[in-house]
PDB file of C-alpha atoms in Angstrom:
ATOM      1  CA  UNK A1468       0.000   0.000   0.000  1.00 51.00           C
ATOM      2  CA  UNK A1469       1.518   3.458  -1.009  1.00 55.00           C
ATOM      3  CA  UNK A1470       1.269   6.635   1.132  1.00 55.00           C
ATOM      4  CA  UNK A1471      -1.534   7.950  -1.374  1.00 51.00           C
ATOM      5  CA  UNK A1472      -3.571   4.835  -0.816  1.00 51.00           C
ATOM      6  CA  UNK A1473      -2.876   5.035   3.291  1.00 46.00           C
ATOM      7  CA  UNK A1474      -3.896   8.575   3.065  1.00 52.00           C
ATOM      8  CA  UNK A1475      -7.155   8.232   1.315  1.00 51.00           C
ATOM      9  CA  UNK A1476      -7.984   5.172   2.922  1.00 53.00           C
ATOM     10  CA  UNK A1477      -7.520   7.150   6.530  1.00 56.00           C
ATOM     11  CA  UNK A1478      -9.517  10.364   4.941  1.00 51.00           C
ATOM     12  CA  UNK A1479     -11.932   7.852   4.332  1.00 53.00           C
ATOM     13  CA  UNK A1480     -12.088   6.453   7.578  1.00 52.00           C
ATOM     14  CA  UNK A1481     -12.592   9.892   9.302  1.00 48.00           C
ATOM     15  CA  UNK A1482     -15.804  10.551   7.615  1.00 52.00           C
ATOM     16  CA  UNK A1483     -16.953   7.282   8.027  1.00 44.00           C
ATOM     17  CA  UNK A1484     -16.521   8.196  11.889  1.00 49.00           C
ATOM     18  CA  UNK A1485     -17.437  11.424  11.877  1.00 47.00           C
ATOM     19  CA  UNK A1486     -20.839  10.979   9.922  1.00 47.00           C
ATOM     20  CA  UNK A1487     -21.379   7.803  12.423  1.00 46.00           C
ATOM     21  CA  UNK A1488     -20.858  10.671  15.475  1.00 43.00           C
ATOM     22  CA  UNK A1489     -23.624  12.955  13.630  1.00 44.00           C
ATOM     23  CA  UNK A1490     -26.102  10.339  13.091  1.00 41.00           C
ATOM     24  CA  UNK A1491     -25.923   9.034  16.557  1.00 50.00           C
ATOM     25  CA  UNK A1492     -26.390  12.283  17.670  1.00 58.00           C
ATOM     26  CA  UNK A1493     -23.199  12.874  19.486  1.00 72.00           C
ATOM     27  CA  UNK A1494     -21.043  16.428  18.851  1.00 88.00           C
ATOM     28  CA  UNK A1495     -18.544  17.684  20.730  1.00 91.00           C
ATOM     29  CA  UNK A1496     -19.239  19.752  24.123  1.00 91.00           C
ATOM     30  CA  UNK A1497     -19.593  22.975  24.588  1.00 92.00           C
ATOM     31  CA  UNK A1498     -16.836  25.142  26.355  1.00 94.00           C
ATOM     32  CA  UNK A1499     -19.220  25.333  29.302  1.00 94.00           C
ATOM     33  CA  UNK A1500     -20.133  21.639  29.973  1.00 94.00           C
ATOM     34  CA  UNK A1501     -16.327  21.003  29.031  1.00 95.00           C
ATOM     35  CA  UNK A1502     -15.575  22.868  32.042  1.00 96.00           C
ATOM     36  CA  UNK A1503     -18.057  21.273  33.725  1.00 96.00           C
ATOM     37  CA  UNK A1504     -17.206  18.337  33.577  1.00 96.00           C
ATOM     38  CA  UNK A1505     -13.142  18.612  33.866  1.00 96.00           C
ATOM     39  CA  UNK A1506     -13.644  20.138  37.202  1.00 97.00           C
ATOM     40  CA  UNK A1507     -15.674  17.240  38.295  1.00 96.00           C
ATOM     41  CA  UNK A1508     -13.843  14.948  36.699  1.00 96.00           C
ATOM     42  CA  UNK A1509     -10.659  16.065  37.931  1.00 96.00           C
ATOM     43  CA  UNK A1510     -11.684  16.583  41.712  1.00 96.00           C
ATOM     44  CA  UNK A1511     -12.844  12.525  42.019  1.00 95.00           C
ATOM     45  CA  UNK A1512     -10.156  11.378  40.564  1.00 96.00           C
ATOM     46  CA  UNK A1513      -7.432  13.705  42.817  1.00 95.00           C
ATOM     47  CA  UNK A1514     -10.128  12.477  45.729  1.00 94.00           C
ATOM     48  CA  UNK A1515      -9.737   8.657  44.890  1.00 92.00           C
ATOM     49  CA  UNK A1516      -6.357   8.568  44.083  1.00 94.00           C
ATOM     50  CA  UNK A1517      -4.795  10.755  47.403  1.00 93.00           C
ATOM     51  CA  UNK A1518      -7.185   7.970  49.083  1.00 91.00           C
ATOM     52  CA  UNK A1519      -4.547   5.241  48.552  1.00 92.00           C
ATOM     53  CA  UNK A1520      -0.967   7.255  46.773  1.00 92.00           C
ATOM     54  CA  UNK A1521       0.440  10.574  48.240  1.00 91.00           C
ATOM     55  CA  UNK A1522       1.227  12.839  45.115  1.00 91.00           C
ATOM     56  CA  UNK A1523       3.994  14.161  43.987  1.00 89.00           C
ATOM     57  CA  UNK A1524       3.326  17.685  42.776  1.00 83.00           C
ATOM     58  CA  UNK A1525       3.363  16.676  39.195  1.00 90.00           C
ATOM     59  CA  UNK A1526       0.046  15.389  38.681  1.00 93.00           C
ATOM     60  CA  UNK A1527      -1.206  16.321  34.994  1.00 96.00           C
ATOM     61  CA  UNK A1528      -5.331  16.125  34.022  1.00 97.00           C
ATOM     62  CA  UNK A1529      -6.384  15.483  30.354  1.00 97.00           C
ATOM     63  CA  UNK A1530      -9.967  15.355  29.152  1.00 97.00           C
ATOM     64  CA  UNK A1531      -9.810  12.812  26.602  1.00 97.00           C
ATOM     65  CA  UNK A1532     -12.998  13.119  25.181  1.00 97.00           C
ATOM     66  CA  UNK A1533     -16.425  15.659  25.670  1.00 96.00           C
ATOM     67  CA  UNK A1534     -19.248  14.931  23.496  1.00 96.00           C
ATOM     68  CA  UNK A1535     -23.129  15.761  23.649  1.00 94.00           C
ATOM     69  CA  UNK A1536     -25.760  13.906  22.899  1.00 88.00           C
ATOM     70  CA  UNK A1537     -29.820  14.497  22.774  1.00 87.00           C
ATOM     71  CA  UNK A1538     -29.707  12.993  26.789  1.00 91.00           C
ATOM     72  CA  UNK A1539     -27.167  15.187  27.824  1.00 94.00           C
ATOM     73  CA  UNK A1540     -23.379  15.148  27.673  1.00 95.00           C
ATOM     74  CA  UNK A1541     -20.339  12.502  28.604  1.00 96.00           C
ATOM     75  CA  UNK A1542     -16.726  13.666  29.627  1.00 97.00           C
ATOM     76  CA  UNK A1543     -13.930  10.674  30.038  1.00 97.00           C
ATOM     77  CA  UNK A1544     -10.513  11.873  31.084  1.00 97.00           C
ATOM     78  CA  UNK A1545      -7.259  10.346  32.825  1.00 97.00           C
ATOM     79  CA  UNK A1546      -5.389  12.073  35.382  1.00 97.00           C
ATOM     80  CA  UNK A1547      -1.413  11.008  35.447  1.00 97.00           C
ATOM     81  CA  UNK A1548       0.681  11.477  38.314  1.00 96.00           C
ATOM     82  CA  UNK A1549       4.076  10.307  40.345  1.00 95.00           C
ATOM     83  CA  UNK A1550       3.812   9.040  43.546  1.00 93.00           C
ATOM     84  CA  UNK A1551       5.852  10.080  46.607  1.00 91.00           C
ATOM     85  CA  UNK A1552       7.350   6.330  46.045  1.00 91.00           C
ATOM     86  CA  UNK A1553       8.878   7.523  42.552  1.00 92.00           C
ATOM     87  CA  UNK A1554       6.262   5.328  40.666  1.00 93.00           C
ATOM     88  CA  UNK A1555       4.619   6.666  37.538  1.00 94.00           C
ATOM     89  CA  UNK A1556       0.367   6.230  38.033  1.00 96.00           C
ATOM     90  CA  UNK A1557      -2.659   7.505  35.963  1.00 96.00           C
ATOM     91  CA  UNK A1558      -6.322   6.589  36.600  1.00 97.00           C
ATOM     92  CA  UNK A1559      -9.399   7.133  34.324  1.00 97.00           C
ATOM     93  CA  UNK A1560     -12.727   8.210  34.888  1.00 97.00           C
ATOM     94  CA  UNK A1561     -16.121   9.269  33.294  1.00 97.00           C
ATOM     95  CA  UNK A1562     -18.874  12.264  34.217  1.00 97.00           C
ATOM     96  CA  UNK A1563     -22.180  12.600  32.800  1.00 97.00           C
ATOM     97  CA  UNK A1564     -24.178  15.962  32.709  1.00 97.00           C
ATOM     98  CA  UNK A1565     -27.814  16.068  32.235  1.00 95.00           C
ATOM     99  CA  UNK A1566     -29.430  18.285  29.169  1.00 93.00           C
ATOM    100  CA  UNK A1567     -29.245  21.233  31.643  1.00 92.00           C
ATOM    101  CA  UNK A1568     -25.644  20.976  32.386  1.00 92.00           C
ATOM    102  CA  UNK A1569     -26.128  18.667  36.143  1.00 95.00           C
ATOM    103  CA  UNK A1570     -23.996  15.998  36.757  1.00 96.00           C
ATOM    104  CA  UNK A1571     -25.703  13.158  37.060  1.00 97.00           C
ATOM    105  CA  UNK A1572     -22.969  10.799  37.565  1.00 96.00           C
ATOM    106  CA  UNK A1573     -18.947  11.036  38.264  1.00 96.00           C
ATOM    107  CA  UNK A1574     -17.079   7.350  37.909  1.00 95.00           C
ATOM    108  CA  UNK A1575     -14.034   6.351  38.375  1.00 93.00           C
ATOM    109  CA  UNK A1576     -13.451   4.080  36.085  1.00 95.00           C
ATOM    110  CA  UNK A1577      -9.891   2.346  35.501  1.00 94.00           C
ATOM    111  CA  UNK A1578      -7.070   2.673  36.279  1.00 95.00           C
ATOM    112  CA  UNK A1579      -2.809   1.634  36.238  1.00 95.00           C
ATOM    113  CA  UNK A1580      -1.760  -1.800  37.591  1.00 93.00           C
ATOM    114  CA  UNK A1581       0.390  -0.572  39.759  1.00 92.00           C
ATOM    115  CA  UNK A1582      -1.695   2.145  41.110  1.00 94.00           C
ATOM    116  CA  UNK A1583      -4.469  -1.251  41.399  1.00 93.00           C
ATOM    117  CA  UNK A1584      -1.885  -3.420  43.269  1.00 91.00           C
ATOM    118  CA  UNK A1585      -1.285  -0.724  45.876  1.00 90.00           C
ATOM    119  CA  UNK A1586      -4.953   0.108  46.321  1.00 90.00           C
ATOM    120  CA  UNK A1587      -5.403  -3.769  46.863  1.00 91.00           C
ATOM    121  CA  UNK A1588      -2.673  -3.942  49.579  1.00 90.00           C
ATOM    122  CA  UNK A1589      -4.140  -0.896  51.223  1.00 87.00           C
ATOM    123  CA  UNK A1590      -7.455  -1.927  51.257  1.00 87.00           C
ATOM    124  CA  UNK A1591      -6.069  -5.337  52.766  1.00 88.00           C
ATOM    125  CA  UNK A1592      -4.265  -3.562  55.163  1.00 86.00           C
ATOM    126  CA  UNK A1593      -6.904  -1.337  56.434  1.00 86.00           C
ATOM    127  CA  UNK A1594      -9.074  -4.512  56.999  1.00 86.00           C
ATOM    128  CA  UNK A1595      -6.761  -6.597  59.149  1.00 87.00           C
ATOM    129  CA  UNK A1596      -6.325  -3.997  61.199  1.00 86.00           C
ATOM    130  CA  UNK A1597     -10.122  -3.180  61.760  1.00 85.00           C
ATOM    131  CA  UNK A1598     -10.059  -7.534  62.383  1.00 81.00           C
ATOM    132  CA  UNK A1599      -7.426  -6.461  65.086  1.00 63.00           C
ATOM    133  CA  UNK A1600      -9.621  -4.449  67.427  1.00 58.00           C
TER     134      UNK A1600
END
């Protein structure tokens, strides 16, 4: 396959996605309910992960993807960050807003093995020491 055929085969692609985007009514967000839901999204996930890793200063939030729909709108974005144990993490999560802008729900939804592992061993921790009492 040449570059030319690549090329138009990608071009191709893109409006195969995009017009699939249009006809499922999905476009992207509006600056507003962008914001919207980056704060959110960006708050639970600094909440949930400073719940099992102290940060590191470094910590670094990108929405990955804002689109509205007819029901509303959906935000995913990962927030990446070093832990004060030198290890690299990032965990992923999701918002939804209603039509009028209201969250209606803030997820978190994945995120690194490492950053699992440690959760895990926390959480396990935690628990035999409640058993202790």
């Amino acid at each position: 396959m040449t570059i030319t055929h690549f090329t138009k085969n990608m071009a191709l692609l893109l409006g195969v996605l995009a017009m699939s985007l249009q006809a499922a009514g999905e476009a992207p967000c509006s600056d507003r309910n962008a914001s919207i839901i980056e704060s959110a999204l960006e708050s639970r996930l600094e909440a949930e992960s400073s719940a099992v890793v102290w940060m590191k200063s470094n910590k670094q939030f990108e929405l990955n993807t804002c689109l509205a729909a007819d029901d509303g709108h959906q935000g995913e974005g990962t927030l990446s960050f070093t832990g004060s144990d030198g290890a690299a993490y990032w965990v992923k999560g999701r918002v939804r807003l209603n039509p009028d802008g209201k969250i209606v729900s803030n997820e978190f939804t994945d995120a690194s093995s490492s950053f699992k592992t440690l959760a895990i061993m926390k959480a396990g921790a935690m628990a035999a020491a409640a058993g202790g009492r």
